[in-house]
XYZ file of C-alpha atoms in Angstrom:
201
model
C -79.044 -35.052 246.182
C -80.524 -32.527 243.150
C -77.054 -32.422 242.284
C -76.506 -36.150 241.897
C -79.775 -36.864 240.470
C -78.671 -34.201 237.872
C -75.276 -35.981 237.562
C -77.020 -39.459 237.140
C -79.723 -37.829 234.108
C -76.688 -36.490 232.201
C -74.733 -39.412 232.478
C -77.921 -41.819 231.443
C -78.250 -39.310 228.357
C -74.568 -39.432 226.873
C -74.815 -42.935 227.346
C -77.915 -43.505 225.606
C -79.207 -45.621 228.341
C -82.603 -44.812 230.981
C -83.610 -47.098 233.910
C -86.960 -48.148 234.769
C -88.881 -49.860 237.692
C -92.095 -52.006 237.234
C -94.155 -52.942 240.185
C -95.697 -56.386 239.333
C -98.478 -56.262 241.336
C -99.893 -53.010 240.451
C -98.801 -53.169 236.804
C -97.083 -49.405 237.319
C -93.961 -48.593 235.752
C -91.747 -45.674 236.343
C -89.585 -44.548 233.592
C -86.303 -41.875 234.053
C -86.006 -39.118 231.689
C -83.295 -40.875 229.776
C -85.821 -43.906 228.882
C -88.474 -41.420 227.606
C -85.819 -39.878 225.356
C -84.886 -42.940 223.744
C -88.478 -43.817 223.115
C -88.926 -40.305 221.951
C -90.617 -38.800 224.642
C -90.390 -35.790 226.758
C -89.105 -36.057 230.107
C -92.071 -36.972 232.087
C -94.424 -37.669 229.419
C -94.530 -41.391 229.907
C -97.945 -42.454 231.592
C -96.376 -45.015 233.838
C -98.803 -47.957 232.276
C -97.069 -51.161 231.276
C -99.637 -51.513 228.027
C -97.950 -48.290 226.700
C -94.562 -49.538 227.083
C -94.999 -52.428 225.859
C -96.920 -50.856 222.591
C -93.421 -49.527 222.073
C -91.554 -52.653 221.395
C -91.109 -53.869 217.916
C -94.052 -56.427 216.647
C -91.708 -58.648 215.265
C -89.537 -58.809 218.790
C -92.497 -58.438 221.329
C -93.092 -62.571 221.548
C -89.449 -63.027 222.326
C -89.412 -59.889 225.154
C -92.631 -61.769 227.096
C -90.757 -64.635 226.830
C -87.729 -63.019 228.449
C -90.135 -61.473 230.864
C -91.820 -64.886 231.721
C -88.549 -66.487 231.929
C -87.060 -63.749 234.591
C -90.067 -64.364 236.211
C -90.054 -68.124 236.499
C -86.235 -68.557 237.162
C -85.713 -65.070 239.287
C -81.997 -64.667 238.068
C -80.935 -61.360 236.258
C -81.191 -61.407 232.532
C -80.329 -59.178 229.358
C -81.608 -59.018 225.802
C -81.567 -56.704 222.860
C -84.496 -56.075 220.593
C -85.934 -53.371 218.755
C -88.471 -50.594 219.625
C -90.478 -48.015 217.736
C -90.825 -44.718 218.808
C -93.381 -42.263 218.453
C -92.330 -40.639 215.545
C -91.934 -44.057 213.672
C -87.908 -44.545 214.184
C -87.114 -47.913 214.685
C -83.917 -48.278 217.341
C -82.019 -51.587 218.639
C -82.078 -51.600 222.491
C -80.153 -53.881 224.707
C -82.084 -54.336 228.289
C -80.472 -55.685 231.628
C -82.843 -56.690 234.198
C -83.430 -58.131 237.937
C -85.847 -58.949 240.075
C -86.642 -58.124 243.871
C -88.463 -60.346 246.139
C -89.938 -59.942 249.118
C -89.269 -62.039 252.595
C -91.307 -65.070 251.589
C -89.480 -64.793 248.040
C -92.492 -63.664 246.030
C -91.445 -61.078 243.142
C -92.140 -57.677 244.207
C -90.768 -55.448 241.266
C -88.510 -55.759 238.276
C -85.902 -53.225 237.536
C -83.444 -52.568 235.024
C -81.706 -50.405 232.452
C -82.330 -50.153 228.665
C -79.323 -48.795 226.054
C -79.772 -47.704 222.795
C -77.260 -49.315 220.554
C -78.536 -48.614 217.331
C -75.136 -46.911 216.434
C -73.384 -50.581 217.156
C -76.164 -52.416 215.399
C -75.236 -50.447 212.165
C -71.648 -51.016 212.385
C -72.004 -54.445 212.920
C -74.388 -54.454 210.032
C -71.808 -52.980 207.995
C -69.294 -55.209 208.693
C -71.424 -58.449 207.883
C -72.287 -56.424 204.440
C -68.207 -55.751 203.782
C -67.128 -59.521 204.760
C -70.229 -60.803 202.502
C -69.024 -58.530 199.674
C -65.090 -59.784 200.098
C -66.180 -63.303 200.193
C -67.836 -62.913 197.116
C -64.910 -61.341 195.722
C -62.838 -64.015 196.617
C -65.077 -66.455 194.854
C -65.258 -64.997 191.368
C -62.046 -63.084 191.107
C -60.062 -64.696 188.262
C -56.553 -64.772 190.223
C -55.550 -67.426 192.816
C -56.349 -66.761 196.586
C -55.485 -69.304 199.264
C -55.031 -69.394 202.533
C -52.400 -71.928 204.209
C -51.704 -72.766 207.720
C -48.192 -71.161 208.896
C -47.462 -74.751 210.828
C -48.122 -77.446 208.532
C -47.863 -75.802 205.272
C -51.229 -77.201 204.437
C -53.971 -75.410 202.511
C -56.804 -74.270 204.871
C -58.814 -72.433 201.802
C -58.820 -71.706 198.118
C -61.194 -70.024 195.657
C -62.551 -71.495 192.512
C -59.438 -70.036 190.744
C -57.094 -72.284 191.984
C -58.553 -75.375 191.336
C -59.767 -74.023 187.329
C -56.165 -72.886 186.821
C -54.173 -75.800 188.151
C -56.886 -78.381 187.582
C -57.019 -80.208 190.822
C -60.424 -80.348 193.100
C -60.218 -78.185 196.204
C -60.147 -81.499 198.539
C -57.153 -82.220 196.777
C -55.484 -79.051 197.759
C -57.010 -79.093 201.176
C -55.219 -82.664 201.501
C -51.592 -81.484 200.726
C -49.174 -78.860 201.624
C -48.768 -76.199 199.351
C -44.932 -77.035 198.318
C -46.564 -80.246 196.259
C -47.936 -77.312 193.753
C -44.952 -75.817 193.640
C -41.995 -76.716 190.683
C -39.188 -78.531 192.370
C -36.591 -76.258 191.018
C -38.495 -73.540 192.938
C -39.456 -75.115 196.245
C -36.595 -73.993 198.581
C -37.184 -70.169 197.514
C -41.041 -70.396 198.139
C -40.586 -71.726 201.201
C -37.961 -68.880 202.475
C -40.373 -66.480 201.297
C -43.383 -68.205 202.925
C -41.395 -68.007 206.293
C -40.556 -64.622 205.889
C -43.919 -63.488 205.521
C -44.834 -64.873 208.987
C -41.715 -63.578 210.651
């Protein structure tokens, strides 16, 4: 049993995950060592008070978490949510919480049990990707060269940047309503079609 408990602690630490249990009637909360570490506490340092657990939720996300808890108590169905916490050292982390209820024989809520995972690294990557996509979109819009997206099956424009309309003099609506070959000189259409088909092979 001790070995199994040790393996569980190691697994939670490696996965940046912890588990918790909330006794709805007594308001007592139990945290695993992994959950303490996520919140910047030493194992066993959490005082077991519901108010303490709530105080570590980021103020801007507290209303959403309370709404989630109330919805879980009303619907009595497993749920999950993502929000931020503030550690004792003031570090903001993103976490994912999955939880479910345990009911007595009469269908009354006895306790809530769940897991919490630190997803800060994933959120950082997502933010970086969003910023990169925004930078790319801005570049496409301001670059002086023509950039356009064409449907491989219909040959029609899906998107064109402002440079295309500025250089050729047509509106974006006119481009999107016609196949790209309409804007290629007749002598070059067959060659341009062959080159496009080769790109999609």
